[in-house]
């Protein structure tokens, strides 16, 4: 149903109703920003990437055939714009590999996570997602927040289905490790 509405808006835009594009921007800007930010890990650059992606999507709207959902097509543009932004950084190196965490057998990840309030969970998840490799975080966000299928994610990223599955698996493990480390640090501050 969402795609049907998007198709109607796209037809209006192609017919000359440029103002209808604002509805698509309103609908997808938050997730586009979230996806861009998961890759570039900088608010200002994510805003720039998001604006650039919407501009590119508008300019390329004639190329949108409707084979996939508009959101999938747009997120692919966001993904490519964010990766281009990363590549354009000169002299910057981003350490994407996290340090190995010493696991304590007494630490019970699930129990401690359940004790956190919902708002605190969101804060910790955002922090943990920022520590993941850009493409792993992107895949995690598409899968869990946008509830896209493996096939849709493969279409969005240009990766094979098996590579998407690997990135999801690796991303989940890394996310758990990062959350455990953040929670461990949080618990130490109370002691």
mmCIF file of N, CA, C and O in Angstrom, residues 148-183:
data_model
loop_
_atom_site.group_PDB
_atom_site.id
_atom_site.type_symbol
_atom_site.label_atom_id
_atom_site.label_comp_id
_atom_site.label_asym_id
_atom_site.label_seq_id
_atom_site.Cartn_x
_atom_site.Cartn_y
_atom_site.Cartn_z
ATOM 1 N N UNK A 148 13.276 -4.727 6.151
ATOM 2 C CA UNK A 148 13.452 -5.181 4.783
ATOM 3 C C UNK A 148 13.930 -6.624 4.786
ATOM 4 O O UNK A 148 14.639 -7.058 5.696
ATOM 5 N N UNK A 149 13.557 -7.337 3.745
ATOM 6 C CA UNK A 149 13.974 -8.726 3.609
ATOM 7 C C UNK A 149 15.424 -8.777 3.120
ATOM 8 O O UNK A 149 15.986 -7.772 2.686
ATOM 9 N N UNK A 150 15.998 -9.969 3.184
ATOM 10 C CA UNK A 150 17.365 -10.180 2.684
ATOM 11 C C UNK A 150 17.432 -9.764 1.210
ATOM 12 O O UNK A 150 18.373 -9.099 0.786
ATOM 13 N N UNK A 151 16.415 -10.135 0.448
ATOM 14 C CA UNK A 151 16.379 -9.813 -0.975
ATOM 15 C C UNK A 151 16.342 -8.300 -1.199
ATOM 16 O O UNK A 151 17.042 -7.773 -2.063
ATOM 17 N N UNK A 152 15.520 -7.591 -0.414
ATOM 18 C CA UNK A 152 15.431 -6.140 -0.557
ATOM 19 C C UNK A 152 16.752 -5.467 -0.185
ATOM 20 O O UNK A 152 17.172 -4.512 -0.840
ATOM 21 N N UNK A 153 17.393 -5.971 0.860
ATOM 22 C CA UNK A 153 18.678 -5.396 1.274
ATOM 23 C C UNK A 153 19.727 -5.641 0.197
ATOM 24 O O UNK A 153 20.520 -4.758 -0.124
ATOM 25 N N UNK A 154 19.713 -6.831 -0.386
ATOM 26 C CA UNK A 154 20.651 -7.142 -1.469
ATOM 27 C C UNK A 154 20.425 -6.188 -2.639
ATOM 28 O O UNK A 154 21.384 -5.673 -3.230
ATOM 29 N N UNK A 155 19.167 -5.917 -2.927
ATOM 30 C CA UNK A 155 18.829 -4.995 -4.010
ATOM 31 C C UNK A 155 19.287 -3.572 -3.682
ATOM 32 O O UNK A 155 19.827 -2.869 -4.528
ATOM 33 N N UNK A 156 19.088 -3.168 -2.439
ATOM 34 C CA UNK A 156 19.470 -1.816 -2.013
ATOM 35 C C UNK A 156 20.972 -1.611 -2.039
ATOM 36 O O UNK A 156 21.455 -0.578 -2.501
ATOM 37 N N UNK A 157 21.721 -2.585 -1.551
ATOM 38 C CA UNK A 157 23.171 -2.431 -1.397
ATOM 39 C C UNK A 157 23.977 -2.927 -2.591
ATOM 40 O O UNK A 157 25.150 -2.590 -2.722
ATOM 41 N N UNK A 158 23.359 -3.764 -3.419
ATOM 42 C CA UNK A 158 24.098 -4.347 -4.525
ATOM 43 C C UNK A 158 24.929 -5.548 -4.110
ATOM 44 O O UNK A 158 25.725 -6.068 -4.882
ATOM 45 N N UNK A 159 24.731 -6.003 -2.871
ATOM 46 C CA UNK A 159 25.443 -7.175 -2.369
ATOM 47 C C UNK A 159 24.663 -8.442 -2.728
ATOM 48 O O UNK A 159 23.466 -8.398 -2.982
ATOM 49 N N UNK A 160 25.344 -9.566 -2.682
ATOM 50 C CA UNK A 160 24.643 -10.832 -2.888
ATOM 51 C C UNK A 160 23.852 -11.160 -1.621
ATOM 52 O O UNK A 160 24.140 -10.639 -0.539
ATOM 53 N N UNK A 161 22.861 -12.038 -1.749
ATOM 54 C CA UNK A 161 22.057 -12.424 -0.585
ATOM 55 C C UNK A 161 22.929 -13.061 0.490
ATOM 56 O O UNK A 161 22.756 -12.800 1.680
ATOM 57 N N UNK A 162 23.880 -13.902 0.065
ATOM 58 C CA UNK A 162 24.739 -14.557 1.051
ATOM 59 C C UNK A 162 25.635 -13.540 1.755
ATOM 60 O O UNK A 162 25.882 -13.655 2.957
ATOM 61 N N UNK A 163 26.083 -12.526 1.033
ATOM 62 C CA UNK A 163 26.900 -11.489 1.659
ATOM 63 C C UNK A 163 26.076 -10.674 2.652
ATOM 64 O O UNK A 163 26.565 -10.303 3.714
ATOM 65 N N UNK A 164 24.803 -10.411 2.333
ATOM 66 C CA UNK A 164 23.911 -9.708 3.260
ATOM 67 C C UNK A 164 23.755 -10.532 4.536
ATOM 68 O O UNK A 164 23.834 -10.004 5.651
ATOM 69 N N UNK A 165 23.566 -11.837 4.379
ATOM 70 C CA UNK A 165 23.421 -12.711 5.550
ATOM 71 C C UNK A 165 24.678 -12.697 6.413
ATOM 72 O O UNK A 165 24.598 -12.664 7.636
ATOM 73 N N UNK A 166 25.830 -12.710 5.770
ATOM 74 C CA UNK A 166 27.103 -12.664 6.505
ATOM 75 C C UNK A 166 27.217 -11.350 7.265
ATOM 76 O O UNK A 166 27.581 -11.321 8.440
ATOM 77 N N UNK A 167 26.884 -10.242 6.603
ATOM 78 C CA UNK A 167 26.966 -8.932 7.250
ATOM 79 C C UNK A 167 25.973 -8.827 8.408
ATOM 80 O O UNK A 167 26.283 -8.242 9.439
ATOM 81 N N UNK A 168 24.795 -9.409 8.252
ATOM 82 C CA UNK A 168 23.817 -9.420 9.347
ATOM 83 C C UNK A 168 24.359 -10.212 10.529
ATOM 84 O O UNK A 168 24.276 -9.763 11.675
ATOM 85 N N UNK A 169 24.906 -11.372 10.260
ATOM 86 C CA UNK A 169 25.450 -12.219 11.315
ATOM 87 C C UNK A 169 26.607 -11.506 12.034
ATOM 88 O O UNK A 169 26.628 -11.423 13.263
ATOM 89 N N UNK A 170 27.529 -10.988 11.238
ATOM 90 C CA UNK A 170 28.681 -10.288 11.808
ATOM 91 C C UNK A 170 28.224 -9.039 12.564
ATOM 92 O O UNK A 170 28.711 -8.745 13.646
ATOM 93 N N UNK A 171 27.275 -8.324 11.996
ATOM 94 C CA UNK A 171 26.760 -7.116 12.636
ATOM 95 C C UNK A 171 26.082 -7.400 13.962
ATOM 96 O O UNK A 171 26.270 -6.670 14.937
ATOM 97 N N UNK A 172 25.302 -8.465 14.017
ATOM 98 C CA UNK A 172 24.630 -8.846 15.272
ATOM 99 C C UNK A 172 25.645 -9.173 16.357
ATOM 100 O O UNK A 172 25.513 -8.739 17.502
ATOM 101 N N UNK A 173 26.648 -9.960 15.992
ATOM 102 C CA UNK A 173 27.676 -10.340 16.965
ATOM 103 C C UNK A 173 28.433 -9.110 17.462
ATOM 104 O O UNK A 173 28.658 -8.956 18.657
ATOM 105 N N UNK A 174 28.797 -8.251 16.534
ATOM 106 C CA UNK A 174 29.536 -7.048 16.905
ATOM 107 C C UNK A 174 28.656 -6.111 17.732
ATOM 108 O O UNK A 174 29.123 -5.504 18.690
ATOM 109 N N UNK A 175 27.380 -6.006 17.373
ATOM 110 C CA UNK A 175 26.450 -5.156 18.122
ATOM 111 C C UNK A 175 26.325 -5.660 19.556
ATOM 112 O O UNK A 175 26.342 -4.871 20.504
ATOM 113 N N UNK A 176 26.224 -6.960 19.725
ATOM 114 C CA UNK A 176 26.146 -7.524 21.065
ATOM 115 C C UNK A 176 27.411 -7.215 21.861
ATOM 116 O O UNK A 176 27.348 -6.813 23.023
ATOM 117 N N UNK A 177 28.557 -7.382 21.227
ATOM 118 C CA UNK A 177 29.831 -7.107 21.897
ATOM 119 C C UNK A 177 29.904 -5.640 22.314
ATOM 120 O O UNK A 177 30.286 -5.330 23.448
ATOM 121 N N UNK A 178 29.528 -4.746 21.407
ATOM 122 C CA UNK A 178 29.578 -3.306 21.710
ATOM 123 C C UNK A 178 28.586 -2.949 22.822
ATOM 124 O O UNK A 178 28.900 -2.149 23.706
ATOM 125 N N UNK A 179 27.395 -3.534 22.785
ATOM 126 C CA UNK A 179 26.411 -3.273 23.839
ATOM 127 C C UNK A 179 26.906 -3.779 25.190
ATOM 128 O O UNK A 179 26.748 -3.100 26.213
ATOM 129 N N UNK A 180 27.501 -4.952 25.190
ATOM 130 C CA UNK A 180 28.037 -5.498 26.442
ATOM 131 C C UNK A 180 29.103 -4.565 27.020
ATOM 132 O O UNK A 180 29.118 -4.295 28.221
ATOM 133 N N UNK A 181 29.981 -4.067 26.147
ATOM 134 C CA UNK A 181 31.042 -3.162 26.600
ATOM 135 C C UNK A 181 30.442 -1.863 27.137
ATOM 136 O O UNK A 181 30.843 -1.389 28.202
ATOM 137 N N UNK A 182 29.492 -1.287 26.436
ATOM 138 C CA UNK A 182 28.857 -0.048 26.894
ATOM 139 C C UNK A 182 28.143 -0.248 28.232
ATOM 140 O O UNK A 182 28.228 0.593 29.124
ATOM 141 N N UNK A 183 27.452 -1.376 28.362
ATOM 142 C CA UNK A 183 26.734 -1.651 29.605
ATOM 143 C C UNK A 183 27.701 -1.908 30.755
ATOM 144 O O UNK A 183 27.453 -1.483 31.888
#
